[in-house]
Structures are given as structure tokens and as C-alpha cells.
Short mmCIF file of C-alpha atoms and ligand atoms in Angstrom, two decimals:
data_model
loop_
_atom_site.label_atom_id
_atom_site.label_comp_id
_atom_site.label_asym_id
_atom_site.label_seq_id
_atom_site.Cartn_x
_atom_site.Cartn_y
_atom_site.Cartn_z
CA MET A 1 0.00 0.00 0.00
CA ALA A 2 1.38 3.47 -0.89
CA ALA A 3 2.30 5.67 2.03
CA ARG A 4 0.11 8.69 2.65
CA SER A 5 2.35 11.70 2.23
CA ALA A 6 2.26 15.19 3.67
CA ASP A 7 4.52 18.20 4.17
CA ALA A 8 5.08 17.33 7.81
CA ILE A 9 4.39 14.56 10.30
CA VAL A 10 3.99 15.24 14.02
CA VAL A 11 4.15 12.19 16.28
CA GLY A 12 2.09 12.58 19.47
CA GLY A 13 -1.31 14.22 19.85
CA GLY A 14 -0.88 15.59 23.38
CA LEU A 15 -0.56 19.29 24.13
CA VAL A 16 2.94 19.60 22.71
CA GLY A 17 2.29 17.74 19.45
CA SER A 18 -1.14 19.32 18.91
CA ALA A 19 0.17 22.87 19.39
CA ILE A 20 3.04 22.23 16.97
CA ALA A 21 0.80 20.47 14.44
CA TRP A 22 -1.68 23.35 14.59
CA GLY A 23 1.19 25.83 14.15
CA LEU A 24 2.55 23.94 11.13
CA GLN A 25 -0.85 23.64 9.48
CA HIS A 26 -1.37 27.35 10.14
CA GLN A 27 1.96 27.99 8.34
CA GLY A 28 0.49 26.30 5.28
CA LEU A 29 2.14 22.89 5.64
CA ALA A 30 -0.17 19.91 5.09
CA THR A 31 0.39 18.10 8.38
CA LEU A 32 -0.34 14.61 9.69
CA LEU A 33 -0.73 14.20 13.45
CA LEU A 34 -0.10 10.57 14.44
CA ASP A 35 -1.31 9.63 17.92
CA GLU A 36 -1.06 6.40 19.85
CA GLY A 37 -4.32 6.85 21.71
CA ASP A 38 -5.79 5.95 25.06
CA VAL A 39 -3.32 3.25 26.11
CA ALA A 40 -0.44 5.74 26.18
CA PHE A 41 0.63 7.84 29.17
CA ARG A 42 -0.90 11.24 28.55
CA ALA A 43 0.15 14.14 30.74
CA SER A 44 -2.04 16.42 28.64
CA ARG A 45 -5.20 14.97 30.13
CA GLY A 46 -4.08 15.02 33.77
CA ASN A 47 -2.37 18.33 34.39
CA PHE A 48 -3.06 21.27 36.69
CA GLY A 49 -3.76 23.92 34.05
CA LEU A 50 -1.40 26.69 35.15
CA VAL A 51 0.09 29.10 32.64
CA TRP A 52 3.00 29.63 34.97
CA VAL A 53 6.07 31.79 34.69
CA GLN A 54 7.35 32.81 38.10
CA SER A 55 9.54 29.87 39.04
CA LYS A 56 10.71 28.90 35.57
CA GLY A 57 14.35 29.16 34.63
CA LEU A 58 16.48 29.67 37.72
CA GLY A 59 20.04 29.32 36.41
CA ALA A 60 18.62 29.12 32.87
CA PRO A 61 17.47 32.60 31.80
CA HIS A 62 16.79 31.34 28.26
CA TYR A 63 14.02 29.19 29.75
CA GLN A 64 12.55 32.20 31.59
CA ARG A 65 12.55 34.17 28.31
CA TRP A 66 10.93 31.30 26.39
CA THR A 67 8.25 30.89 29.06
CA ARG A 68 7.56 34.61 29.11
CA ALA A 69 7.32 34.66 25.32
CA SER A 70 4.73 31.90 25.54
CA ALA A 71 2.74 33.67 28.27
CA GLU A 72 2.74 36.81 26.08
CA ASN A 73 1.50 34.82 23.08
CA TRP A 74 -1.23 33.05 25.07
CA PRO A 75 -3.97 35.70 24.72
CA SER A 76 -3.72 35.69 20.93
CA LEU A 77 -3.65 31.88 20.85
CA ALA A 78 -6.76 31.70 23.06
CA ALA A 79 -8.57 34.36 20.98
CA ASP A 80 -7.62 32.67 17.71
CA LEU A 81 -8.73 29.22 18.92
CA ALA A 82 -12.02 30.65 20.23
CA ALA A 83 -12.73 32.42 16.92
CA ARG A 84 -12.04 29.27 14.92
CA THR A 85 -13.67 26.66 17.14
CA GLY A 86 -16.04 28.44 19.53
CA LEU A 87 -14.16 26.76 22.41
CA ASP A 88 -13.13 28.90 25.36
CA CYS A 89 -9.74 27.98 26.83
CA GLY A 90 -10.69 29.86 30.00
CA LEU A 91 -7.47 31.87 30.05
CA GLN A 92 -7.01 34.15 33.05
CA GLN A 93 -3.69 35.95 33.36
CA GLY A 94 -4.12 38.30 36.28
CA GLY A 95 -0.94 37.25 38.06
CA GLY A 96 -0.24 34.43 40.51
CA VAL A 97 1.32 33.78 43.89
CA HIS A 98 3.51 31.21 45.55
CA LEU A 99 2.57 30.87 49.23
CA CYS A 100 5.17 30.26 51.95
CA LEU A 101 4.20 28.59 55.22
CA THR A 102 7.42 29.02 57.21
CA GLU A 103 10.05 31.74 57.61
CA GLN A 104 12.54 29.38 55.99
CA GLU A 105 10.31 28.88 52.93
CA LEU A 106 9.86 32.64 52.67
CA GLU A 107 13.58 33.32 52.90
CA GLN A 108 14.38 30.68 50.27
CA ARG A 109 11.70 32.04 47.98
CA SER A 110 12.93 35.57 48.41
CA ARG A 111 16.48 34.55 47.49
CA ARG A 112 15.24 32.59 44.47
CA MET A 113 13.18 35.48 43.13
CA ALA A 114 16.05 37.95 43.63
CA ARG A 115 18.38 35.63 41.71
CA MET A 116 15.90 35.26 38.90
CA GLN A 117 15.65 39.03 38.59
CA GLU A 118 19.44 39.32 38.59
CA GLU A 119 19.78 36.63 35.91
CA ALA A 120 17.09 38.29 33.78
CA GLY A 121 19.31 41.37 33.40
CA ASN A 122 17.93 43.97 31.03
CA PHE A 123 15.13 41.61 30.00
CA GLY A 124 13.61 42.39 33.40
CA TYR A 125 11.71 40.24 35.87
CA ASP A 126 8.86 41.93 37.67
CA TYR A 127 8.01 40.44 41.06
CA ARG A 128 7.14 41.36 44.61
CA MET A 129 7.67 39.58 47.88
CA LEU A 130 4.56 40.03 50.03
CA ASP A 131 4.53 39.86 53.81
CA ALA A 132 1.68 38.01 55.52
CA ALA A 133 -0.55 41.09 55.76
CA GLU A 134 -0.05 42.03 52.10
CA ALA A 135 -0.70 38.44 51.04
CA ARG A 136 -3.93 38.45 53.08
CA ASP A 137 -5.07 41.66 51.37
CA LEU A 138 -4.54 40.02 48.00
CA LEU A 139 -6.05 36.65 48.96
CA PRO A 140 -8.73 36.98 51.65
CA GLY A 141 -9.20 33.80 53.68
CA LEU A 142 -5.50 32.96 53.97
CA GLY A 143 -4.70 31.02 57.13
CA PRO A 144 -2.56 32.24 60.04
CA GLU A 145 0.28 29.89 59.09
CA VAL A 146 1.00 31.76 55.84
CA ARG A 147 4.15 33.82 56.37
CA GLY A 148 4.21 35.55 53.00
CA ALA A 149 4.27 34.99 49.25
CA SER A 150 5.94 35.84 45.99
CA TRP A 151 3.83 37.46 43.28
CA THR A 152 4.42 38.09 39.61
CA PRO A 153 2.08 39.67 37.04
CA TYR A 154 2.96 37.06 34.39
CA ASP A 155 1.14 34.03 35.80
CA GLY A 156 -2.28 32.66 35.07
CA HIS A 157 -4.29 29.55 34.35
CA ALA A 158 -6.52 28.00 31.73
CA ASN A 159 -8.74 25.01 31.05
CA PRO A 160 -6.25 22.46 29.70
CA LEU A 161 -8.85 20.04 28.33
CA ASN A 162 -10.53 22.80 26.33
CA LEU A 163 -7.10 23.87 25.12
CA LEU A 164 -6.33 20.36 23.86
CA HIS A 165 -9.78 20.04 22.27
CA ALA A 166 -9.47 23.48 20.62
CA LEU A 167 -6.00 22.71 19.24
CA HIS A 168 -7.23 19.43 17.74
CA ARG A 169 -10.34 21.03 16.31
CA SER A 170 -8.61 24.05 14.80
CA PHE A 171 -5.96 21.74 13.33
CA THR A 172 -8.52 19.55 11.57
CA LEU A 173 -10.70 22.52 10.55
CA ALA A 174 -7.64 24.01 8.83
CA GLY A 175 -7.21 20.76 6.85
CA GLY A 176 -4.77 18.86 9.10
CA ALA A 177 -5.22 15.10 9.42
CA TYR A 178 -5.39 13.57 12.91
CA VAL A 179 -4.76 9.82 12.82
CA ARG A 180 -5.72 7.94 15.97
CA GLU A 181 -4.47 4.50 17.07
CA ALA A 182 -1.31 5.32 15.11
CA LYS A 183 1.50 4.23 17.39
CA VAL A 184 4.79 4.45 15.52
CA ILE A 185 6.10 0.91 15.17
CA ARG A 186 8.50 1.27 12.22
CA ALA A 187 10.56 4.15 10.93
CA GLN A 188 12.92 4.74 8.03
CA ALA A 189 14.90 7.95 8.18
CA ALA A 190 16.90 9.70 5.44
CA LEU A 191 17.64 13.36 4.76
CA HIS A 192 14.27 15.12 4.44
CA ASP A 193 12.57 11.76 3.88
CA PHE A 194 10.79 10.08 6.78
CA ARG A 195 8.66 6.97 6.39
CA ILE A 196 6.58 5.92 9.34
CA GLY A 197 4.75 2.63 9.86
CA THR A 198 1.78 2.40 12.24
CA ALA A 199 -1.18 0.08 12.74
CA ALA A 200 -3.26 2.80 11.08
CA GLY A 201 -1.15 2.82 7.90
CA GLU A 202 2.10 4.09 6.35
CA PHE A 203 2.99 7.77 6.22
CA SER A 204 5.79 9.86 4.74
CA ALA A 205 6.97 13.47 4.86
CA PRO A 206 10.13 15.57 4.44
CA ARG A 207 9.71 17.03 7.95
CA LEU A 208 9.02 15.19 11.17
CA VAL A 209 8.52 16.40 14.74
CA LEU A 210 8.72 13.92 17.60
CA ALA A 211 6.34 15.18 20.29
CA ALA A 212 5.28 11.89 21.83
CA GLY A 213 5.84 12.86 25.46
CA LEU A 214 7.44 9.97 27.34
CA GLY A 215 7.30 7.98 24.07
CA ASN A 216 10.02 10.26 22.67
CA ALA A 217 12.76 8.52 24.68
CA GLU A 218 12.33 5.37 22.59
CA LEU A 219 11.60 7.06 19.25
CA ALA A 220 14.34 9.71 19.19
CA PRO A 221 17.33 7.42 18.43
CA LEU A 222 15.56 6.19 15.27
CA PHE A 223 16.01 9.71 13.89
CA GLY A 224 19.49 10.54 15.18
CA LEU A 225 18.04 12.39 18.16
CA SER A 226 18.17 11.88 21.91
CA THR A 227 15.45 12.83 24.39
CA PRO A 228 16.31 11.31 27.78
CA VAL A 229 12.96 12.02 29.45
CA ARG A 230 11.64 10.22 32.51
CA PRO A 231 8.22 10.10 34.18
CA GLN A 232 7.52 12.11 37.32
CA ARG A 233 4.16 11.46 38.95
CA GLY A 234 1.85 14.23 40.10
CA GLN A 235 -1.42 13.81 42.00
CA ILE A 236 -4.30 16.26 41.90
CA LEU A 237 -7.44 16.55 44.05
CA VAL A 238 -10.65 18.35 43.04
CA THR A 239 -13.06 19.79 45.59
CA GLU A 240 -16.78 20.33 45.26
CA ARG A 241 -17.85 23.74 43.96
CA THR A 242 -17.62 26.58 46.42
CA THR A 243 -19.01 30.08 46.63
CA GLU A 244 -15.68 31.24 48.07
CA ALA A 245 -13.63 32.94 45.39
CA LEU A 246 -9.90 32.56 44.89
CA PRO A 247 -8.90 35.76 43.05
CA MET A 248 -5.80 34.26 41.46
CA PRO A 249 -4.06 30.91 41.24
CA THR A 250 -1.26 29.84 43.54
CA THR A 251 1.41 27.31 42.61
CA THR A 252 -0.66 24.51 44.12
CA ILE A 253 -4.28 25.73 44.33
CA ARG A 254 -6.46 27.11 41.57
CA GLN A 255 -10.17 27.63 41.04
CA THR A 256 -11.85 26.49 37.85
CA SER A 257 -14.48 28.58 36.10
CA ASP A 258 -17.24 26.33 37.49
CA GLY A 259 -16.17 26.93 41.09
CA THR A 260 -14.29 23.74 41.96
CA LEU A 261 -10.77 23.96 43.38
CA LEU A 262 -7.84 21.97 42.06
CA LEU A 263 -5.28 21.07 44.71
CA GLY A 264 -1.94 19.81 43.63
CA ASP A 265 0.46 18.76 42.78
CA SER A 266 3.00 16.30 44.05
CA GLN A 267 6.36 15.53 42.45
CA GLU A 268 7.08 11.81 42.86
CA GLU A 269 9.89 9.75 41.36
CA VAL A 270 8.06 6.42 41.06
CA GLY A 271 8.70 5.44 37.44
CA PHE A 272 5.76 4.46 35.25
CA ASP A 273 3.43 3.99 38.22
CA LEU A 274 0.07 5.72 37.87
CA ARG A 275 -1.41 4.52 41.17
CA GLN A 276 -2.70 7.09 43.63
CA ASP A 277 -1.10 7.22 47.05
CA PRO A 278 -3.38 8.18 49.99
CA ALA A 279 -0.41 9.53 51.99
CA VAL A 280 0.52 11.92 49.18
CA MET A 281 -3.13 12.91 48.68
CA ALA A 282 -3.37 13.67 52.41
CA ALA A 283 -0.21 15.82 52.25
CA VAL A 284 -1.62 17.78 49.28
CA ALA A 285 -4.91 18.38 51.13
CA ASP A 286 -3.11 19.28 54.37
CA ARG A 287 -1.01 21.99 52.74
CA ALA A 288 -4.04 23.42 50.96
CA ILE A 289 -5.95 23.65 54.27
CA ARG A 290 -2.97 25.28 56.01
CA CYS A 291 -2.98 27.89 53.24
CA PHE A 292 -6.76 28.42 53.23
CA PRO A 293 -8.48 26.84 56.28
CA TRP A 294 -11.93 27.16 54.62
CA ILE A 295 -10.87 24.50 52.10
CA GLY A 296 -11.17 21.99 54.99
CA ARG A 297 -14.96 22.34 54.82
CA LEU A 298 -15.10 21.15 51.20
CA SER A 299 -15.50 17.57 50.02
CA ILE A 300 -13.05 16.04 47.58
CA ILE A 301 -15.02 14.83 44.58
CA ARG A 302 -12.28 13.58 42.26
CA ALA A 303 -8.61 12.74 42.30
CA TRP A 304 -6.14 11.44 39.77
CA SER A 305 -2.49 10.98 39.04
CA ALA A 306 -0.56 11.60 35.83
CA LEU A 307 3.05 11.43 34.70
CA ARG A 308 5.06 14.53 33.85
CA VAL A 309 7.59 14.37 31.03
CA MET A 310 10.87 15.38 32.69
CA ALA A 311 14.34 15.93 31.24
CA PRO A 312 17.27 15.33 33.62
CA ASP A 313 17.54 19.08 34.41
CA GLY A 314 13.79 19.77 34.27
CA LEU A 315 14.12 22.10 31.25
CA PRO A 316 12.48 21.53 27.87
CA ILE A 317 14.29 19.73 25.08
CA TYR A 318 14.03 21.18 21.57
CA ASP A 319 16.33 19.65 19.02
CA GLU A 320 16.97 19.02 15.36
CA SER A 321 18.71 15.95 14.05
CA GLU A 322 22.31 16.40 12.91
CA THR A 323 22.11 13.06 11.06
CA TYR A 324 18.73 13.38 9.34
CA ALA A 325 17.95 16.98 8.42
CA GLY A 326 14.24 17.64 8.74
CA ALA A 327 13.73 15.68 12.00
CA PHE A 328 12.98 17.62 15.20
CA ALA A 329 12.08 16.75 18.79
CA ALA A 330 10.10 18.64 21.43
CA ASN A 331 9.59 17.71 25.08
CA CYS A 332 8.66 19.73 28.15
CA HIS A 333 6.95 19.51 31.50
CA SER A 334 4.92 22.69 30.98
CA GLY A 335 2.85 21.90 27.93
CA VAL A 336 -0.01 24.20 28.94
CA THR A 337 2.24 27.18 29.63
CA LEU A 338 4.32 26.63 26.50
CA ALA A 339 1.43 25.85 24.12
CA ALA A 340 1.52 29.35 22.65
CA ALA A 341 5.29 29.24 22.10
CA HIS A 342 4.96 25.84 20.43
CA ALA A 343 2.26 27.03 18.05
CA ALA A 344 3.51 30.55 17.32
CA LEU A 345 7.31 30.27 17.63
CA PHE A 346 8.51 26.66 17.45
CA ALA A 347 6.28 25.52 14.55
CA PRO A 348 7.46 28.38 12.26
CA MET A 349 11.07 27.35 12.89
CA VAL A 350 10.25 23.79 11.84
CA ALA A 351 8.42 25.14 8.80
CA ARG A 352 11.54 27.17 7.88
CA GLY A 353 13.61 23.99 8.24
CA ALA A 354 15.90 24.93 11.15
CA LEU A 355 15.65 25.96 14.77
CA ASP A 356 16.73 29.51 15.56
CA PRO A 357 20.30 29.75 16.93
CA GLY A 358 18.90 30.84 20.31
CA MET A 359 17.33 27.40 20.70
CA GLU A 360 20.73 25.69 20.91
CA ALA A 361 20.63 25.97 24.72
CA PHE A 362 17.61 23.63 24.72
CA SER A 363 19.35 20.91 22.71
CA ALA A 364 19.78 17.52 24.40
CA ARG A 365 23.46 17.85 23.52
CA ARG A 366 23.69 19.65 26.87
CA PHE A 367 23.49 16.20 28.53
CA GLN A 368 26.47 14.78 26.65
CA VAL A 369 29.43 14.33 28.95
CA THR A 370 32.75 15.27 27.37
CA GLN A 371 35.38 12.72 28.33
CA ALA A 372 38.64 14.20 29.56
CA ALA A 373 41.61 13.16 27.39
C1 LIG B 401 0.20 16.30 37.54
C2 LIG B 401 0.65 17.19 36.44
C3 LIG B 401 0.45 18.57 36.55
C4 LIG B 401 0.87 19.41 35.53
N1 LIG B 401 0.59 20.74 35.62
C5 LIG B 401 0.94 21.57 34.61
C6 LIG B 401 0.60 22.94 34.69
O1 LIG B 401 -0.03 23.40 35.64
N2 LIG B 401 0.99 23.74 33.66
C7 LIG B 401 1.70 23.27 32.59
O2 LIG B 401 2.07 24.06 31.73
N3 LIG B 401 2.00 21.96 32.49
C8 LIG B 401 1.63 21.10 33.47
N4 LIG B 401 1.91 19.77 33.38
C9 LIG B 401 2.68 19.29 32.24
C10 LIG B 401 1.88 19.11 30.98
O3 LIG B 401 0.74 18.37 31.21
C11 LIG B 401 2.82 18.40 30.00
O4 LIG B 401 3.94 19.21 29.74
C12 LIG B 401 2.19 18.14 28.70
O5 LIG B 401 0.97 17.53 28.82
C13 LIG B 401 3.11 17.25 27.90
O6 LIG B 401 2.48 17.04 26.69
P1 LIG B 401 3.04 16.05 25.64
O7 LIG B 401 2.20 16.24 24.45
O8 LIG B 401 4.51 16.20 25.53
O9 LIG B 401 2.86 14.61 26.30
P2 LIG B 401 1.56 13.72 26.51
O10 LIG B 401 0.41 14.47 26.99
O11 LIG B 401 2.02 12.58 27.38
O12 LIG B 401 1.21 13.22 25.07
C14 LIG B 401 2.02 12.36 24.36
C15 LIG B 401 1.20 11.83 23.22
O13 LIG B 401 2.07 11.05 22.41
C16 LIG B 401 1.42 9.86 22.02
N5 LIG B 401 2.45 8.84 21.79
C17 LIG B 401 3.32 8.32 22.68
N6 LIG B 401 4.11 7.41 22.09
C18 LIG B 401 3.71 7.36 20.78
C19 LIG B 401 4.16 6.62 19.66
N7 LIG B 401 5.15 5.73 19.73
N8 LIG B 401 3.51 6.79 18.46
C20 LIG B 401 2.48 7.70 18.36
N9 LIG B 401 2.06 8.44 19.41
C21 LIG B 401 2.67 8.27 20.59
C22 LIG B 401 0.48 9.54 23.16
O14 LIG B 401 -0.64 8.84 22.68
C23 LIG B 401 0.07 10.92 23.67
O15 LIG B 401 -1.14 11.36 23.10
C24 LIG B 401 1.51 18.89 34.38
C25 LIG B 401 1.67 17.51 34.25
C26 LIG B 401 1.25 16.68 35.26
C27 LIG B 401 1.43 15.21 35.09
#
């Protein structure tokens, strides 16, 4: 059977792959989005929904700049997706806070924020450390244990399921082809010539982007790439709806547009284990109640766990193959936050055929150890 051909293939229909596929299709490239489907690990359906900037990129100012660029592009992405699909991504970007429960936490946070501002240099990094009284003015209902907070104007949150749905829908409405149950099982790579075998058929294109989340680790070497990502589990609790209002998200508590609260989110090194752990769930709930005692009156109505896609240093990986020109890889653990950068900035680079020189710092070559002679 002849392979179905296109201008570009994107492997992985999660938030990263969908944003890139939508961006490519928008650039005028006929794009195929190949997705494994429900059996795969899918961070995109289990995340917290923050569009978060304030703690991103300590010691890596390029990551802070990339995250800020995405946050700046988010309003136009949300407006564009809404106009094309009628779906509301629920974007709110009125700033966000990180709450500190001890003097030690507050001191550490203060040092971290000062360093981030220093590293940002002329690019700037707007933040404020709030004492307990200032934090209480901003977030009524804070508990007596809260010692203070950091605040930046850049942060926000969105509805990540609507985002994923809107990306898929706008991609297909623009003529892109989404192929489900299409796990990559065979691959032939040559310069600008990629042939992909899946249970759903054979596909070929001169450009290929690997955006298969945790699946990238196995796929990348087939294309002369390396994406050493590992799973990191996070657990999230959802409360019943409340009439209390949380004016802005915190790093671990946010209110959805229908009034429920999301409480999160743990960071557990447990491999590919998606079980929920009552002890971790209790710790998540305990911290939330120490921050806002009124949360203790609410029932938990849902809880889940999902696996983050983590590089060894926690930063994204964006790469292009040195062996097979035309092959790219994208991985990150902030697929909601970075969706706008993936659609508006990364996809055009792929369409042009090369990543911008500034992206070199994100290459997985940073993990290669140089042997001393
Ligand atoms: C608990 C938790 C909280 C989080 N909170 C936030 C947050 O607040 N803000 C934020 O920005 N980010 C957050 N994230 C991270 C965000 O969810 C991820 O960065 C993002 O979902 C990663 O998307 P992805 O497309 O790379 O991976 P995935 O969502 O895992 O998607 C990968 C896709 O690739 C497909 N696939 C895999 N292997 C193959 C193959 N061989 N062939 C074809 N297809 C394949 C799968 O079917 C899947 O659809 C959180 C994550 C977790 C787990």
C-alpha cells in the first residue's frame, strides 16, 4: 500500500504535538498528526492547568525568556482558537502567587526570586515579595500559618482540556489530518525523507517532529536524536464547587471557572506507576488547608495521578537531528504554559527547516558528557 504523504508529520497528539501540528498547518504545511491513543501515558489529560512563569528558569534565563514569550502569546492563541472553534480555553492571566508557610520557605523564595531578577538582566523580571498582611489583602481567607508569598504579574491559568480540544479542532478545521491508534512501530529515516509505519497505515513526509511525550525517549534514536525524558508522577485533588472565590491561582491551588478547586500537585519519582497514594493525597490536602483553612470544609469529589515528562535538568528539550535533516524533537513539563510558544514560535522554525540559533541551549546535547583526554 502506498504511504500517505504530507509536508510534515507530528508524532504525538498531546498538548505539545497538537500545538506544533496546529502551528505547522497554520503555516500552510499539510500536516499529519499521528497519535497512539488511550493506552499511552498522557500528561495532557491530567495536568493542573497553570500558565505559569514565576519559578521557571532559575540558572537558565533562556528558559525564563521562552516561558515569558509563551505567556505573552497566550492571549492571541486563546482568541484565535475561540474564533475558529467556539471553544473557550478559559485563560485568566491576572498574576499568581507562591505561598510560603514558614520563615525558611519565605527566605528561600525571596532569594530565588532575587536571583531570577538578577539573571534576567535587562530583560527584566517583575516580582514582589509580600509579607503576611499584604498576602492576606490580596487573597482573603488565607490562614494564620501563611508567612508571605511571591507574586508576579505574568502568571495565570486555563482550562487544559478545552485547550487540547481546541488545538485538535482548529488543526482539523484548517485541513490537518489527525490519525488515531497510530503508534509508531517502524521508521525509516533519510535526509528530508521520513517513512513511518503504524497500525493505522504508512505515512511519509520531508519534515518530522517527535512530540510523543514519554514515548520520545524510545523514538528519538531512530532519527538521530536523543530525548532522555523520565516520568515524574503528580497527583491532583478536586473539591466540590464553592461560593468562596480565589482571586488568582497559587502554585498549588487554583479555582476552575465552574467553582471547583484543584489542589496539587505532588512531584514523585516512582517510574511508570500511575497509582494514587493516599499519603501523598493527604499531604496535598493538608497543605491546601494550612494555606486556606476554609478548604477543609469542602469535600473532595475527584482525584487522579498523571506522569510529567521530565528531562534530567527539568528544562524543555528542543532539538533538530544532525544526522537526518528535517527531523525535530520537542519535550517539556509545561505543555499548557508553553502551548503558545509551540504554536507561534517553534512551529514556524520547523516550517523554515531549522531551529533559531537561540534554541541551541535547549538541545539535548547539553546532557552529553565530554570525556577528559
Ligand atoms: C500532575 C501534572 C500537573 C501538571 N501541571 C501543569 C501545569 O499546571 N501547567 C503546565 O504548563 N503543564 C503542566 N503539566 C505538564 C503538561 O501536562 C505536560 O507538559 C504536557 O501535557 C506534555 O504534553 P506532551 O504532548 O509532551 O505529552 P503527553 O500528553 O504525554 O502526550 C504524548 C502523546 O504522544 C502519544 N504517543 C506516545 N508514544 C507514541 C508513539 N510511539 N507513536 C504515536 N504516538 C505516541 C500519546 O498517545 C500521547 O497522546 C503537568 C503535568 C502533570 C502530570
